[in-house]
CSV table of C-alpha atoms in Angstrom, one decimal:
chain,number,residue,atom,x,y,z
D,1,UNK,CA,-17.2,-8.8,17.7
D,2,UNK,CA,-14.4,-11.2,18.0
D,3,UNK,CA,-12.3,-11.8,21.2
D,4,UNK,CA,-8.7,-13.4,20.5
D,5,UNK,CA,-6.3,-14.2,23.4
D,6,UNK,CA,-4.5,-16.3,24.8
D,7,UNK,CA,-0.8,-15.5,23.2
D,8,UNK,CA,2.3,-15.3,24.7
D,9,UNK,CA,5.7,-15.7,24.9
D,10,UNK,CA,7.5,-19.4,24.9
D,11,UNK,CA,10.5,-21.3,24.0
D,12,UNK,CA,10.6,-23.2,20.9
D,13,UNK,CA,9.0,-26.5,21.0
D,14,UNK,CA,6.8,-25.1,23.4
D,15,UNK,CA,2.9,-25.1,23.2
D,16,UNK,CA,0.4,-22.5,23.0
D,17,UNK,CA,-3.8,-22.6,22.5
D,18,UNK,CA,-5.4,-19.4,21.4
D,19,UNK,CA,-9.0,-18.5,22.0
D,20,UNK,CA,-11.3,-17.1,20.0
D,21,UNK,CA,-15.0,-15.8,21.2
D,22,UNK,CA,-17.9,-14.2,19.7
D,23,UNK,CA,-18.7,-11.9,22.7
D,24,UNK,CA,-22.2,-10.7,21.2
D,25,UNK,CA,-23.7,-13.0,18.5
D,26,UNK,CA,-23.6,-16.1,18.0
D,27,UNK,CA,-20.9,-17.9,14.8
D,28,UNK,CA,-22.6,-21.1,14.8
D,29,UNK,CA,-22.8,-22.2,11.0
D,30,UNK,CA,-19.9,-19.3,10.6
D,31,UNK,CA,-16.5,-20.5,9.1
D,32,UNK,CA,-13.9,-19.5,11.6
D,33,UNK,CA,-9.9,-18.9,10.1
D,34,UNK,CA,-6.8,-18.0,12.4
D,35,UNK,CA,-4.2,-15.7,10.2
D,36,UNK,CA,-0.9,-14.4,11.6
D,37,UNK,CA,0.8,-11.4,10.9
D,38,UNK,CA,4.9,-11.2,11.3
D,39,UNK,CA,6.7,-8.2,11.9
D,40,UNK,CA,7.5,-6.6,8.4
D,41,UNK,CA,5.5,-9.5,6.7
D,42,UNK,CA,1.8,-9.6,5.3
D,43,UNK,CA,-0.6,-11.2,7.1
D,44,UNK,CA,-0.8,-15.0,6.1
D,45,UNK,CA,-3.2,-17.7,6.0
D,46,UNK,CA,-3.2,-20.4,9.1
D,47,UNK,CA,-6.3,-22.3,9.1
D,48,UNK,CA,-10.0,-22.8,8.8
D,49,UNK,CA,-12.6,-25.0,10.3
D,50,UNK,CA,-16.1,-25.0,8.6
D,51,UNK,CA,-19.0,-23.4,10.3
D,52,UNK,CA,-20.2,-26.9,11.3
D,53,UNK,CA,-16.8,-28.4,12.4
D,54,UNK,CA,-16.6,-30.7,10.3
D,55,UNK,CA,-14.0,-29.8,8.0
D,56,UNK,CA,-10.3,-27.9,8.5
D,57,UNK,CA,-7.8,-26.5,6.8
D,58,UNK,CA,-4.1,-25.6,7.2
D,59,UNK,CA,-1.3,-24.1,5.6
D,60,UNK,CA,1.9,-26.7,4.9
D,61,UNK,CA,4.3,-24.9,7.3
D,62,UNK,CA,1.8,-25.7,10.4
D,63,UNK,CA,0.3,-29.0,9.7
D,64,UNK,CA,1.0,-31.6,12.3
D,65,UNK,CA,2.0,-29.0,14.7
D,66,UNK,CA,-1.6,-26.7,15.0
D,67,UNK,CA,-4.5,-27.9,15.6
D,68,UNK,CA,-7.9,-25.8,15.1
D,69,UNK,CA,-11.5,-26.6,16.6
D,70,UNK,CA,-14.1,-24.9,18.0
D,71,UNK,CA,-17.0,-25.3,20.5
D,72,UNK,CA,-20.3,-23.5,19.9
D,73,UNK,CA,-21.3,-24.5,23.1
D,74,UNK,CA,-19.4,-21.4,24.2
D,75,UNK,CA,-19.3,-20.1,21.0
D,76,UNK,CA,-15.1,-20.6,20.8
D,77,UNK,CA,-13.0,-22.1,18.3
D,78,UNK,CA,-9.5,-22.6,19.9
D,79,UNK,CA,-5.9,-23.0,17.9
D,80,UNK,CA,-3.5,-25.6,19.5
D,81,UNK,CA,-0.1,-24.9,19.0
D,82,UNK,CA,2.5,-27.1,19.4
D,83,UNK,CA,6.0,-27.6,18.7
D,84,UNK,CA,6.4,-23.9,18.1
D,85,UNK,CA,9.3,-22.6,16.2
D,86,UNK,CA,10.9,-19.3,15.7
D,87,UNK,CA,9.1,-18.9,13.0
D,88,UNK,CA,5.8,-18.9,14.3
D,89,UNK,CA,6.2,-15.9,15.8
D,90,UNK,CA,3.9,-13.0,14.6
D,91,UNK,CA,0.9,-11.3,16.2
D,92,UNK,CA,-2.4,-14.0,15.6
D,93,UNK,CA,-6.0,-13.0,14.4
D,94,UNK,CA,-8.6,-14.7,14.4
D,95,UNK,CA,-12.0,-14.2,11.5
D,96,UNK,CA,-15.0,-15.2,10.6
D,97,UNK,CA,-17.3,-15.4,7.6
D,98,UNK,CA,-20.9,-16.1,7.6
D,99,UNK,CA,-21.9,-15.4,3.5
D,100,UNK,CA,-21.7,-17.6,0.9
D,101,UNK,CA,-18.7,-17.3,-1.2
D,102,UNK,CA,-17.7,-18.2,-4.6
D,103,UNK,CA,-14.6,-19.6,-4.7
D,104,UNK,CA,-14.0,-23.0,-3.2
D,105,UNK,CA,-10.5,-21.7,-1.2
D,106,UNK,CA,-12.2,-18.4,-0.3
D,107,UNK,CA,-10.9,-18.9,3.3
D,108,UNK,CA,-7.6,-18.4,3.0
D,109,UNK,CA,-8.1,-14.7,1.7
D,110,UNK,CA,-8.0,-12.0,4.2
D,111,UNK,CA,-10.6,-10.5,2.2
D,112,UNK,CA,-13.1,-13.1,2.4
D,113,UNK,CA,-13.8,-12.5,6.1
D,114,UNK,CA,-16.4,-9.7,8.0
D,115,UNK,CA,-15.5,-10.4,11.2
D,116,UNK,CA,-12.0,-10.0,12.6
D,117,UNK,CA,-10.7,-10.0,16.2
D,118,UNK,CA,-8.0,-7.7,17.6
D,119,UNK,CA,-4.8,-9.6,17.3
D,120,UNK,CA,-2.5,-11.9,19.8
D,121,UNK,CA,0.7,-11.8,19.6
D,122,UNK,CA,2.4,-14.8,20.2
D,123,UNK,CA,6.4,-14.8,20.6
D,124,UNK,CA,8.8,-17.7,20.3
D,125,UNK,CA,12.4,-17.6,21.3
D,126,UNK,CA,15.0,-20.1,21.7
């Protein structure tokens, strides 16, 4: 079970970090991916930090502006936002993935994950 929050509404350039917490297991060792979701848009890849922290991921239209890590201390991985555009606007889910897969960019399909949190919707205006 996956807990995201944290969303919210700001102006653009504005900052944002989203939460996201295993409230019953622990997702140490589990790769952890934020996707977002835009009104009459499919939901889209974000980014991904590896189960061990070690390694992220992001899609072009974020990089330098997001940042993803986690703590599994408390068993979070957080998504700075920063510099938040229009654009960014969309509700924000968070996933997770503890199999092996078979494809070396299996995290950026939906499809890949078994875990998924509810959704944050995070609104910027100008």
């Amino acid at each position: 079970q996956l807990q995201a929050s944290g969303g919210g509404s700001v102006q653009t350039g504005g900052s944002l970090t989203l939460s996201c917490t295993a409230s019953e297991h622990s997702f140490s060792g589990y790769g952890v991916g934020w996707f977002r979701q835009a009104p009459g848009k499919e939901r889209e890849f974000v980014t991904f930090i590896r189960g061990t922290g070690d390694r992220t991921y992001y899609e072009d239209s974020v990089k330098g502006r997001f940042t993803i890590f986690r703590s599994n201390a408390q068993n979070t991985v957080y998504l700075q936002m920063s510099a938040l555009k229009r654009e960014d606007t969309a509700v924000y889910y968070c996933a997770a993935s503890g199999r092996t897969h078979t494809f070396s960019t299996w995290y950026r399909k939906s499809e890949e994950y078994e875990y998924w949190g509810q959704g944050t919707q995070v609104t910027v205006s100008s």
